[in-house]
Coordinates of N, CA and C and ligand atoms in Angstrom, one line a residue:
M1 N -0.6 -6.2 9.9 CA -0.9 -6.6 8.5 C -0.4 -5.5 7.6
K2 N 0.5 -5.9 6.6 CA 1.0 -5.0 5.6 C 0.3 -5.4 4.3
L3 N -0.6 -4.6 3.9 CA -1.5 -5.0 2.8 C -1.5 -4.0 1.6
I4 N -1.7 -4.6 0.5 CA -1.8 -3.8 -0.8 C -3.2 -4.1 -1.3
L5 N -4.0 -3.0 -1.7 CA -5.2 -3.2 -2.4 C -5.1 -2.8 -3.8
L6 N -5.3 -3.8 -4.7 CA -5.2 -3.6 -6.1 C -6.6 -3.6 -6.7
G7 N -6.8 -2.9 -7.9 CA -8.1 -3.0 -8.5 C -8.3 -1.8 -9.4
P8 N -9.2 -1.9 -10.3 CA -9.4 -0.8 -11.3 C -10.0 0.4 -10.5
P9 N -10.0 1.6 -11.2 CA -10.6 2.8 -10.6 C -12.1 2.5 -10.3
G10 N -12.7 2.9 -9.2 CA -14.1 2.6 -8.9 C -14.4 1.3 -8.4
A11 N -13.4 0.4 -8.2 CA -13.7 -0.9 -7.7 C -14.2 -0.9 -6.3
G12 N -13.9 0.2 -5.5 CA -14.3 0.3 -4.1 C -13.1 0.1 -3.2
K13 N -11.9 0.3 -3.8 CA -10.7 0.1 -2.9 C -10.6 1.1 -1.8
G14 N -11.0 2.3 -2.1 CA -10.9 3.4 -1.0 C -11.9 3.0 0.1
T15 N -13.1 2.6 -0.2 CA -14.1 2.3 0.8 C -13.7 1.0 1.6
Q16 N -13.2 0.0 0.9 CA -12.7 -1.2 1.6 C -11.5 -0.9 2.5
A17 N -10.7 0.0 2.0 CA -9.5 0.4 2.8 C -9.9 1.1 4.1
E18 N -10.9 1.9 4.0 CA -11.4 2.6 5.1 C -12.0 1.6 6.2
I19 N -12.8 0.6 5.7 CA -13.4 -0.4 6.6 C -12.3 -1.2 7.2
L20 N -11.3 -1.7 6.4 CA -10.2 -2.5 6.9 C -9.3 -1.7 7.9
S21 N -9.1 -0.5 7.6 CA -8.3 0.4 8.5 C -8.9 0.5 9.9
K22 N -10.2 0.6 10.0 CA -10.9 0.7 11.3 C -10.8 -0.7 12.0
R23 N -11.1 -1.7 11.2 CA -11.1 -3.1 11.7 C -9.7 -3.5 12.3
L24 N -8.7 -3.2 11.5 CA -7.3 -3.7 11.9 C -6.5 -2.7 12.7
G25 N -7.1 -1.4 12.8 CA -6.4 -0.4 13.5 C -5.0 0.0 12.9
I26 N -5.0 0.0 11.6 CA -3.9 0.5 10.9 C -4.3 1.6 9.8
D27 N -3.3 2.4 9.4 CA -3.6 3.5 8.5 C -3.7 3.1 7.1
T28 N -4.5 3.8 6.3 CA -4.5 3.7 4.8 C -3.5 4.7 4.2
I29 N -2.7 4.3 3.3 CA -1.9 5.2 2.6 C -2.3 5.2 1.1
S30 N -3.0 6.3 0.7 CA -3.5 6.3 -0.6 C -2.8 7.4 -1.4
T31 N -2.1 6.9 -2.5 CA -1.3 7.9 -3.3 C -2.3 8.9 -4.0
G32 N -3.4 8.4 -4.4 CA -4.4 9.3 -5.0 C -4.8 10.4 -4.0
V33 N -5.1 10.1 -2.8 CA -5.5 11.0 -1.8 C -4.4 12.0 -1.5
M34 N -3.1 11.5 -1.4 CA -2.0 12.4 -1.2 C -1.8 13.4 -2.3
L35 N -1.9 12.8 -3.6 CA -1.7 13.7 -4.7 C -2.8 14.8 -4.8
R36 N -4.0 14.4 -4.6 CA -5.1 15.4 -4.6 C -5.0 16.4 -3.5
A37 N -4.5 16.0 -2.4 CA -4.2 17.0 -1.3 C -3.1 18.0 -1.7
A38 N -2.1 17.5 -2.4 CA -1.0 18.3 -2.8 C -1.6 19.3 -3.9
I39 N -2.5 18.9 -4.7 CA -3.1 19.8 -5.7 C -3.9 20.9 -5.0
R40 N -4.7 20.5 -4.0 CA -5.5 21.5 -3.3 C -4.6 22.5 -2.6
E41 N -3.5 22.0 -2.0 CA -2.6 22.9 -1.3 C -1.7 23.7 -2.2
G42 N -1.7 23.4 -3.5 CA -0.9 24.2 -4.5 C 0.6 24.0 -4.3
T43 N 1.0 22.8 -3.8 CA 2.5 22.5 -3.6 C 3.1 22.2 -5.0
E44 N 4.4 22.2 -5.0 CA 5.2 21.8 -6.2 C 4.7 20.5 -6.7
L45 N 4.6 19.5 -5.8 CA 4.2 18.1 -6.2 C 2.8 18.2 -6.8
G46 N 1.9 19.0 -6.3 CA 0.5 19.1 -6.8 C 0.5 19.7 -8.2
R47 N 1.3 20.7 -8.4 CA 1.4 21.4 -9.7 C 1.9 20.4 -10.8
M48 N 2.9 19.6 -10.3 CA 3.5 18.6 -11.3 C 2.5 17.5 -11.6
A49 N 1.7 17.0 -10.6 CA 0.9 15.9 -10.8 C -0.4 16.2 -11.5
E50 N -0.9 17.4 -11.4 CA -2.3 17.7 -11.8 C -2.6 17.3 -13.3
G51 N -1.7 17.7 -14.2 CA -1.9 17.4 -15.6 C -2.0 15.9 -15.8
Y52 N -1.2 15.1 -15.2 CA -1.2 13.6 -15.4 C -2.6 13.1 -14.9
I53 N -3.0 13.6 -13.7 CA -4.2 13.1 -13.1 C -5.4 13.4 -14.0
N54 N -5.5 14.7 -14.4 CA -6.6 15.1 -15.2 C -6.7 14.4 -16.5
D55 N -5.6 13.9 -17.1 CA -5.6 13.2 -18.3 C -5.8 11.7 -18.1
G56 N -5.9 11.3 -16.9 CA -6.1 9.9 -16.6 C -4.8 9.1 -16.8
K57 N -3.6 9.8 -16.7 CA -2.3 9.1 -16.9 C -1.7 8.9 -15.5
L58 N -0.7 8.0 -15.5 CA 0.0 7.8 -14.2 C 1.1 8.9 -14.0
V59 N 1.2 9.3 -12.8 CA 2.3 10.3 -12.4 C 3.6 9.4 -12.4
P60 N 4.7 10.0 -12.8 CA 5.9 9.2 -13.0 C 6.3 8.4 -11.7
D61 N 6.8 7.2 -12.0 CA 7.2 6.3 -10.9 C 8.0 6.9 -9.8
D62 N 9.1 7.6 -10.2 CA 10.1 8.1 -9.2 C 9.4 9.0 -8.2
V63 N 8.5 9.8 -8.7 CA 7.8 10.8 -7.9 C 6.9 10.1 -6.8
V64 N 6.1 9.1 -7.3 CA 5.2 8.4 -6.4 C 6.0 7.5 -5.5
V65 N 7.0 6.8 -6.0 CA 7.8 6.0 -5.1 C 8.4 6.8 -4.0
G66 N 8.9 8.0 -4.3 CA 9.4 8.9 -3.3 C 8.5 9.3 -2.2
I67 N 7.2 9.6 -2.5 CA 6.3 10.0 -1.5 C 5.8 8.8 -0.6
V68 N 5.7 7.7 -1.3 CA 5.3 6.5 -0.5 C 6.5 6.0 0.5
K69 N 7.7 6.1 0.0 CA 8.8 5.7 0.8 C 8.9 6.6 2.1
E70 N 8.7 7.8 1.8 CA 8.8 8.8 2.9 C 7.7 8.5 4.0
R71 N 6.5 8.2 3.5 CA 5.3 7.9 4.4 C 5.6 6.6 5.2
L72 N 6.1 5.6 4.4 CA 6.3 4.3 5.1 C 7.4 4.3 6.1
S73 N 8.3 5.3 6.0 CA 9.4 5.4 7.0 C 8.9 6.0 8.3
Q74 N 7.7 6.5 8.4 CA 7.1 7.0 9.7 C 6.8 5.9 10.6
E75 N 6.9 6.2 11.9 CA 6.9 5.1 12.9 C 5.5 4.3 13.0
D76 N 4.4 5.0 12.7 CA 3.1 4.3 12.8 C 3.0 3.2 11.8
C77 N 3.8 3.2 10.7 CA 3.7 2.2 9.7 C 4.3 0.9 10.2
E78 N 5.0 0.9 11.2 CA 5.7 -0.4 11.7 C 4.7 -1.4 12.1
K79 N 3.5 -1.0 12.6 CA 2.5 -2.0 13.1 C 1.6 -2.5 11.9
G80 N 1.8 -1.9 10.7 CA 1.0 -2.3 9.6 C 0.5 -1.1 8.8
F81 N 0.0 -1.3 7.6 CA -0.6 -0.3 6.8 C -1.4 -0.9 5.6
I82 N -2.2 -0.1 5.0 CA -2.9 -0.5 3.8 C -2.5 0.4 2.7
L83 N -2.0 -0.1 1.7 CA -1.6 0.7 0.5 C -2.8 0.7 -0.5
D84 N -3.3 1.8 -0.8 CA -4.4 1.9 -1.7 C -4.0 2.8 -2.9
G85 N -3.9 2.1 -4.1 CA -3.5 2.8 -5.3 C -2.0 2.8 -5.6
F86 N -1.3 2.1 -4.8 CA 0.2 1.9 -5.0 C 0.5 0.5 -4.5
P87 N 1.4 -0.2 -5.3 CA 2.0 0.2 -6.6 C 1.0 0.1 -7.7
R88 N 1.3 0.8 -8.8 CA 0.4 0.8 -10.0 C 1.2 0.4 -11.2
T89 N 2.5 0.1 -11.1 CA 3.3 -0.4 -12.2 C 4.2 -1.4 -11.6
T90 N 4.7 -2.3 -12.5 CA 5.7 -3.3 -12.0 C 6.9 -2.6 -11.4
A91 N 7.3 -1.5 -12.0 CA 8.5 -0.8 -11.5 C 8.3 -0.3 -10.1
Q92 N 7.1 0.2 -9.8 CA 6.7 0.6 -8.5 C 6.8 -0.5 -7.5
A93 N 6.2 -1.7 -7.9 CA 6.2 -2.9 -7.0 C 7.7 -3.3 -6.7
E94 N 8.5 -3.3 -7.8 CA 9.9 -3.7 -7.6 C 10.6 -2.7 -6.7
A95 N 10.3 -1.4 -6.8 CA 11.0 -0.4 -5.9 C 10.5 -0.6 -4.5
L96 N 9.3 -1.0 -4.3 CA 8.8 -1.3 -2.9 C 9.6 -2.4 -2.3
T97 N 9.7 -3.5 -3.1 CA 10.4 -4.7 -2.6 C 11.9 -4.3 -2.3
A98 N 12.5 -3.5 -3.2 CA 13.9 -3.1 -3.1 C 14.1 -2.3 -1.8
S99 N 13.0 -1.5 -1.4 CA 13.2 -0.7 -0.2 C 13.2 -1.5 1.1
G100 N 12.9 -2.8 1.0 CA 13.0 -3.7 2.2 C 11.6 -3.8 2.9
V101 N 10.6 -3.3 2.3 CA 9.2 -3.4 2.9 C 8.7 -4.8 2.6
E102 N 8.3 -5.5 3.7 CA 7.7 -6.9 3.5 C 6.2 -6.8 3.5
I103 N 5.6 -7.1 2.4 CA 4.2 -7.1 2.2 C 3.6 -8.5 2.6
D104 N 2.5 -8.5 3.4 CA 1.9 -9.8 3.8 C 1.0 -10.3 2.7
K105 N 0.1 -9.4 2.2 CA -0.9 -9.9 1.3 C -1.3 -8.8 0.3
V106 N -1.6 -9.2 -0.9 CA -2.1 -8.3 -2.0 C -3.5 -8.7 -2.4
L107 N -4.4 -7.8 -2.1 CA -5.8 -8.2 -2.4 C -6.2 -7.5 -3.7
S108 N -6.6 -8.3 -4.7 CA -7.1 -7.8 -5.9 C -8.6 -7.7 -5.9
L109 N -9.2 -6.5 -6.0 CA -10.7 -6.4 -5.9 C -11.1 -6.2 -7.4
E110 N -11.9 -7.3 -7.8 CA -12.2 -7.4 -9.3 C -13.6 -6.9 -9.5
V111 N -13.8 -6.0 -10.5 CA -15.1 -5.6 -11.0 C -15.0 -5.4 -12.6
S112 N -16.1 -5.6 -13.3 CA -16.0 -5.5 -14.7 C -15.9 -4.0 -15.2
D113 N -15.4 -3.8 -16.4 CA -15.3 -2.4 -16.9 C -16.7 -1.7 -17.0
E114 N -17.8 -2.4 -17.3 CA -19.1 -1.8 -17.3 C -19.5 -1.3 -15.9
T115 N -19.2 -2.1 -14.9 CA -19.5 -1.7 -13.5 C -18.8 -0.4 -13.1
I116 N -17.5 -0.4 -13.6 CA -16.7 0.8 -13.2 C -17.3 2.1 -13.7
I117 N -17.7 2.1 -15.0 CA -18.2 3.3 -15.6 C -19.5 3.7 -14.9
E118 N -20.3 2.7 -14.6 CA -21.6 3.0 -13.9 C -21.3 3.6 -12.5
R119 N -20.3 3.0 -11.8 CA -20.1 3.5 -10.4 C -19.4 4.8 -10.4
L120 N -18.5 5.1 -11.3 CA -17.8 6.4 -11.2 C -18.6 7.6 -11.4
S121 N -19.7 7.4 -12.2 CA -20.6 8.6 -12.4 C -21.3 9.0 -11.1
G122 N -21.5 8.1 -10.2 CA -22.1 8.5 -8.9 C -21.2 8.7 -7.7
R123 N -19.9 8.6 -8.1 CA -18.9 8.8 -7.0 C -18.7 10.2 -6.5
R124 N -18.6 10.4 -5.3 CA -18.3 11.8 -4.7 C -17.2 11.6 -3.7
E125 N -16.6 12.8 -3.4 CA -15.5 12.8 -2.4 C -15.5 14.0 -1.6
C126 N -15.1 13.9 -0.3 CA -15.1 15.1 0.6 C -14.0 16.0 0.1
S127 N -14.3 17.3 -0.1 CA -13.3 18.2 -0.6 C -12.2 18.5 0.5
K128 N -12.6 18.2 1.8 CA -11.7 18.5 2.9 C -10.9 17.3 3.4
C129 N -11.5 16.2 3.6 CA -10.7 15.1 4.2 C -10.5 13.9 3.2
G130 N -11.2 14.0 2.0 CA -10.9 13.0 1.0 C -11.7 11.7 1.2
T131 N -12.6 11.6 2.2 CA -13.4 10.4 2.3 C -14.3 10.1 1.1
P132 N -14.3 8.8 0.6 CA -15.1 8.5 -0.6 C -16.5 8.3 -0.3
Y133 N -17.4 8.7 -1.1 CA -18.9 8.4 -1.0 C -19.4 8.0 -2.4
H134 N -20.7 7.5 -2.4 CA -21.4 7.3 -3.6 C -22.8 7.6 -3.4
V135 N -23.4 8.3 -4.4 CA -24.8 8.8 -4.2 C -25.8 7.7 -3.9
V136 N -25.5 6.5 -4.5 CA -26.4 5.4 -4.3 C -25.9 4.4 -3.3
F137 N -24.6 3.9 -3.5 CA -24.1 2.8 -2.7 C -23.5 3.2 -1.4
K138 N -23.1 4.5 -1.2 CA -22.5 4.9 0.1 C -22.7 6.4 0.3
P139 N -24.0 6.8 0.5 CA -24.3 8.2 0.7 C -23.7 8.7 2.1
S140 N -23.4 10.0 2.2 CA -22.9 10.5 3.4 C -24.1 10.6 4.4
P141 N -23.8 10.3 5.7 CA -24.9 10.4 6.7 C -25.3 11.8 6.9
N142 N -24.5 12.8 6.4 CA -24.9 14.2 6.5 C -25.4 14.9 5.2
G143 N -26.0 14.0 4.4 CA -26.6 14.6 3.1 C -25.5 15.0 2.2
D144 N -25.5 16.3 1.8 CA -24.6 16.7 0.8 C -23.3 17.2 1.4
K145 N -23.1 17.0 2.7 CA -21.8 17.3 3.4 C -21.2 16.1 4.0
C146 N -19.9 16.1 4.2 CA -19.2 15.0 5.0 C -19.4 15.3 6.5
P147 N -19.4 14.3 7.3 CA -19.4 14.6 8.8 C -18.4 15.5 9.3
C148 N -17.2 15.6 8.5 CA -16.2 16.6 8.9 C -16.5 18.0 8.5
G149 N -17.6 18.2 7.8 CA -18.0 19.5 7.4 C -17.7 19.9 6.0
G150 N -16.9 19.1 5.3 CA -16.4 19.4 4.0 C -17.5 19.1 2.9
E151 N -17.5 19.9 1.8 CA -18.4 19.7 0.7 C -18.1 18.4 0.0
L152 N -19.2 17.8 -0.6 CA -19.0 16.6 -1.4 C -18.9 17.0 -2.8
I153 N -17.8 16.6 -3.5 CA -17.6 17.0 -4.9 C -17.3 15.8 -5.8
Q154 N -17.5 16.0 -7.1 CA -17.1 15.0 -8.0 C -15.6 15.2 -8.4
R155 N -14.9 14.1 -8.4 CA -13.5 14.3 -8.8 C -13.3 14.7 -10.2
A156 N -12.3 15.6 -10.5 CA -12.1 16.1 -11.9 C -11.8 15.0 -12.8
D157 N -11.2 13.9 -12.3 CA -10.8 12.8 -13.2 C -11.9 11.7 -13.3
D158 N -13.1 12.0 -12.8 CA -14.2 11.0 -13.0 C -15.1 11.3 -14.2
N159 N -14.6 12.2 -15.1 CA -15.4 12.4 -16.3 C -15.2 11.2 -17.3
E160 N -16.1 11.1 -18.3 CA -16.2 9.9 -19.1 C -14.9 9.6 -19.9
E161 N -14.3 10.7 -20.5 CA -13.1 10.6 -21.3 C -11.9 10.1 -20.4
T162 N -11.7 10.7 -19.3 CA -10.6 10.4 -18.4 C -10.8 9.0 -17.8
V163 N -12.0 8.6 -17.5 CA -12.3 7.3 -17.0 C -11.8 6.2 -18.0
K164 N -12.1 6.5 -19.3 CA -11.7 5.5 -20.3 C -10.2 5.3 -20.3
N165 N -9.5 6.4 -20.2 CA -8.0 6.4 -20.2 C -7.6 5.6 -18.9
R166 N -8.2 5.9 -17.8 CA -7.8 5.2 -16.6 C -8.0 3.7 -16.6
I167 N -9.1 3.3 -17.2 CA -9.3 1.9 -17.3 C -8.3 1.2 -18.2
E168 N -7.9 1.9 -19.3 CA -6.9 1.4 -20.2 C -5.5 1.3 -19.5
V169 N -5.2 2.3 -18.8 CA -4.0 2.4 -18.0 C -4.0 1.2 -17.0
Y170 N -5.1 1.0 -16.4 CA -5.2 -0.1 -15.4 C -4.9 -1.4 -16.1
H171 N -5.5 -1.7 -17.2 CA -5.3 -3.0 -17.8 C -3.9 -3.2 -18.3
N172 N -3.3 -2.1 -18.9 CA -2.0 -2.2 -19.5 C -0.8 -2.1 -18.5
Q173 N -1.0 -1.2 -17.5 CA 0.2 -1.0 -16.7 C 0.1 -1.6 -15.3
T174 N -1.2 -1.6 -14.7 CA -1.3 -2.1 -13.3 C -1.6 -3.6 -13.2
E175 N -2.5 -4.1 -14.1 CA -2.8 -5.5 -14.0 C -1.6 -6.5 -13.9
P176 N -0.6 -6.2 -14.7 CA 0.6 -7.1 -14.7 C 1.2 -7.3 -13.3
I177 N 0.9 -6.4 -12.4 CA 1.4 -6.5 -11.0 C 0.9 -7.8 -10.3
K178 N -0.3 -8.2 -10.8 CA -0.9 -9.4 -10.2 C 0.0 -10.6 -10.3
E179 N 0.6 -10.7 -11.5 CA 1.5 -11.8 -11.7 C 2.7 -11.7 -10.8
Y180 N 3.2 -10.5 -10.6 CA 4.4 -10.3 -9.8 C 4.2 -10.8 -8.4
Y181 N 3.0 -10.5 -7.8 CA 2.7 -10.9 -6.4 C 2.2 -12.3 -6.4
Q182 N 1.6 -12.8 -7.5 CA 1.1 -14.2 -7.5 C 2.3 -15.1 -7.4
A183 N 3.4 -14.7 -8.1 CA 4.7 -15.5 -8.1 C 5.3 -15.6 -6.7
Q184 N 4.9 -14.5 -5.9 CA 5.4 -14.5 -4.5 C 4.5 -15.2 -3.5
G185 N 3.3 -15.7 -4.1 CA 2.3 -16.4 -3.2 C 1.6 -15.4 -2.3
K186 N 1.5 -14.1 -2.7 CA 0.8 -13.1 -1.8 C -0.5 -12.7 -2.4
L187 N -0.9 -13.1 -3.6 CA -2.1 -12.5 -4.2 C -3.4 -13.3 -3.7
V188 N -4.4 -12.5 -3.3 CA -5.7 -13.1 -3.0 C -6.7 -12.2 -3.8
V189 N -7.8 -12.9 -4.2 CA -8.8 -12.2 -5.0 C -10.1 -12.1 -4.4
A190 N -10.8 -10.9 -4.5 CA -12.2 -10.8 -4.1 C -13.0 -10.2 -5.2
Y191 N -14.2 -10.6 -5.3 CA -15.1 -10.0 -6.4 C -16.0 -9.0 -5.8
G192 N -16.0 -7.8 -6.4 CA -16.9 -6.7 -6.0 C -18.3 -7.1 -6.2
K193 N -19.2 -6.8 -5.3 CA -20.6 -7.1 -5.5 C -21.4 -5.8 -5.6
E194 N -22.7 -6.0 -5.9 CA -23.6 -4.8 -6.0 C -23.7 -4.1 -4.6
E195 N -23.9 -4.8 -3.6 CA -24.1 -4.3 -2.2 C -22.7 -4.2 -1.5
L196 N -22.5 -3.0 -0.9 CA -21.3 -2.8 -0.1 C -21.0 -3.9 0.9
A197 N -22.1 -4.2 1.7 CA -21.9 -5.2 2.7 C -21.4 -6.6 2.2
D198 N -21.9 -6.9 1.0 CA -21.5 -8.2 0.4 C -20.0 -8.1 -0.1
T199 N -19.6 -7.0 -0.6 CA -18.2 -6.8 -1.0 C -17.3 -6.9 0.2
T200 N -17.7 -6.3 1.3 CA -17.0 -6.3 2.5 C -16.7 -7.7 3.0
L201 N -17.8 -8.5 2.9 CA -17.7 -9.9 3.3 C -16.7 -10.7 2.4
E202 N -16.8 -10.5 1.1 CA -15.9 -11.1 0.2 C -14.4 -10.8 0.5
V203 N -14.2 -9.5 0.8 CA -12.9 -9.0 1.1 C -12.4 -9.7 2.4
A204 N -13.2 -9.7 3.4 CA -12.9 -10.4 4.7 C -12.5 -11.9 4.5
K205 N -13.3 -12.5 3.7 CA -13.1 -14.0 3.4 C -11.7 -14.1 2.7
A206 N -11.5 -13.3 1.7 CA -10.2 -13.4 0.9 C -9.0 -13.2 1.8
L207 N -9.2 -12.4 2.8 CA -8.1 -12.1 3.7 C -8.0 -13.0 5.0
G208 N -9.0 -13.9 5.0 CA -9.1 -14.8 6.2 C -9.4 -14.0 7.5
L209 N -10.3 -13.0 7.4 CA -10.7 -12.2 8.5 C -12.1 -12.5 9.0
E210 N -12.7 -13.6 8.6 CA -14.1 -13.8 9.0 C -14.2 -14.1 10.5
D211 N -15.3 -13.7 11.1 CA -15.4 -13.8 12.6 C -15.6 -15.3 12.9
Ligands
LIG301 P1 -6.7 7.1 -7.5 O1 -7.3 8.0 -6.5 O2 -6.0 6.0 -6.8 O3 -7.7 6.6 -8.5 O4 -5.6 7.9 -8.3 C1 -6.0 9.0 -9.1 C2 -4.9 9.4 -10.0 O5 -3.7 9.7 -9.3 C3 -4.5 8.3 -11.0 O6 -5.3 8.2 -12.1 C4 -3.0 8.7 -11.3 O7 -3.0 9.8 -12.2 C5 -2.5 9.3 -10.0 N1 -1.9 8.2 -9.1 C6 -2.4 7.7 -8.0 N2 -1.6 6.7 -7.5 C7 -0.6 6.6 -8.4 C8 0.5 5.7 -8.5 N3 0.8 4.8 -7.6 N4 1.3 5.9 -9.6 C9 1.1 6.8 -10.6 N5 0.1 7.7 -10.5 C10 -0.8 7.6 -9.5

């Protein structure tokens, strides 16, 4: 399965990607996780991306398309993959198509703007491996640490001002992608629920993965 997860920040894409990844035995490719890793490692990519991320803006298309293409050319992607956070503009979607990658399905995970703001304030992330958590909806089994030993931190771009920008960017630049994939007959929609298990069920139904 070659799958794209679309949805606003805080919709639960990362968490659903993790669940689907285990279930389907394929890797998640998250541009947000890759960019934050580059920032932590202090690479040239990280230094370039940091300002955009902290302002809640998108990193330029050519940069992101470059890192995704490189990752998708690795052998393990042949059996399938889950793209989380890419594409985020119609230009990125077109570049993906032009590179010859055949996507099977695009899942749009829908939640309201009010829910996003509420969810992002409780969101945490492992500083070492990037696994997403939430203080209420998805606490770590190891308290204030990740099972890998990493500290749980709040993302720099989860503050109120940046979140507002990210929601606006989502509606203006990312949502139009839905039409692009709808026209190709690949778009399926799932509605995020209060409980994680209910959202997981909605996602499975939308993808035709019910037992
Ligand atoms: P995410 O973890 O997916 O919420 O991404 C966090 C931030 O990384 C975004 O707000 C953007 O600044 C940047 N980013 C992640 N993916 C992309 C992308 N496909 N295109 C441009 N910027 C991106």
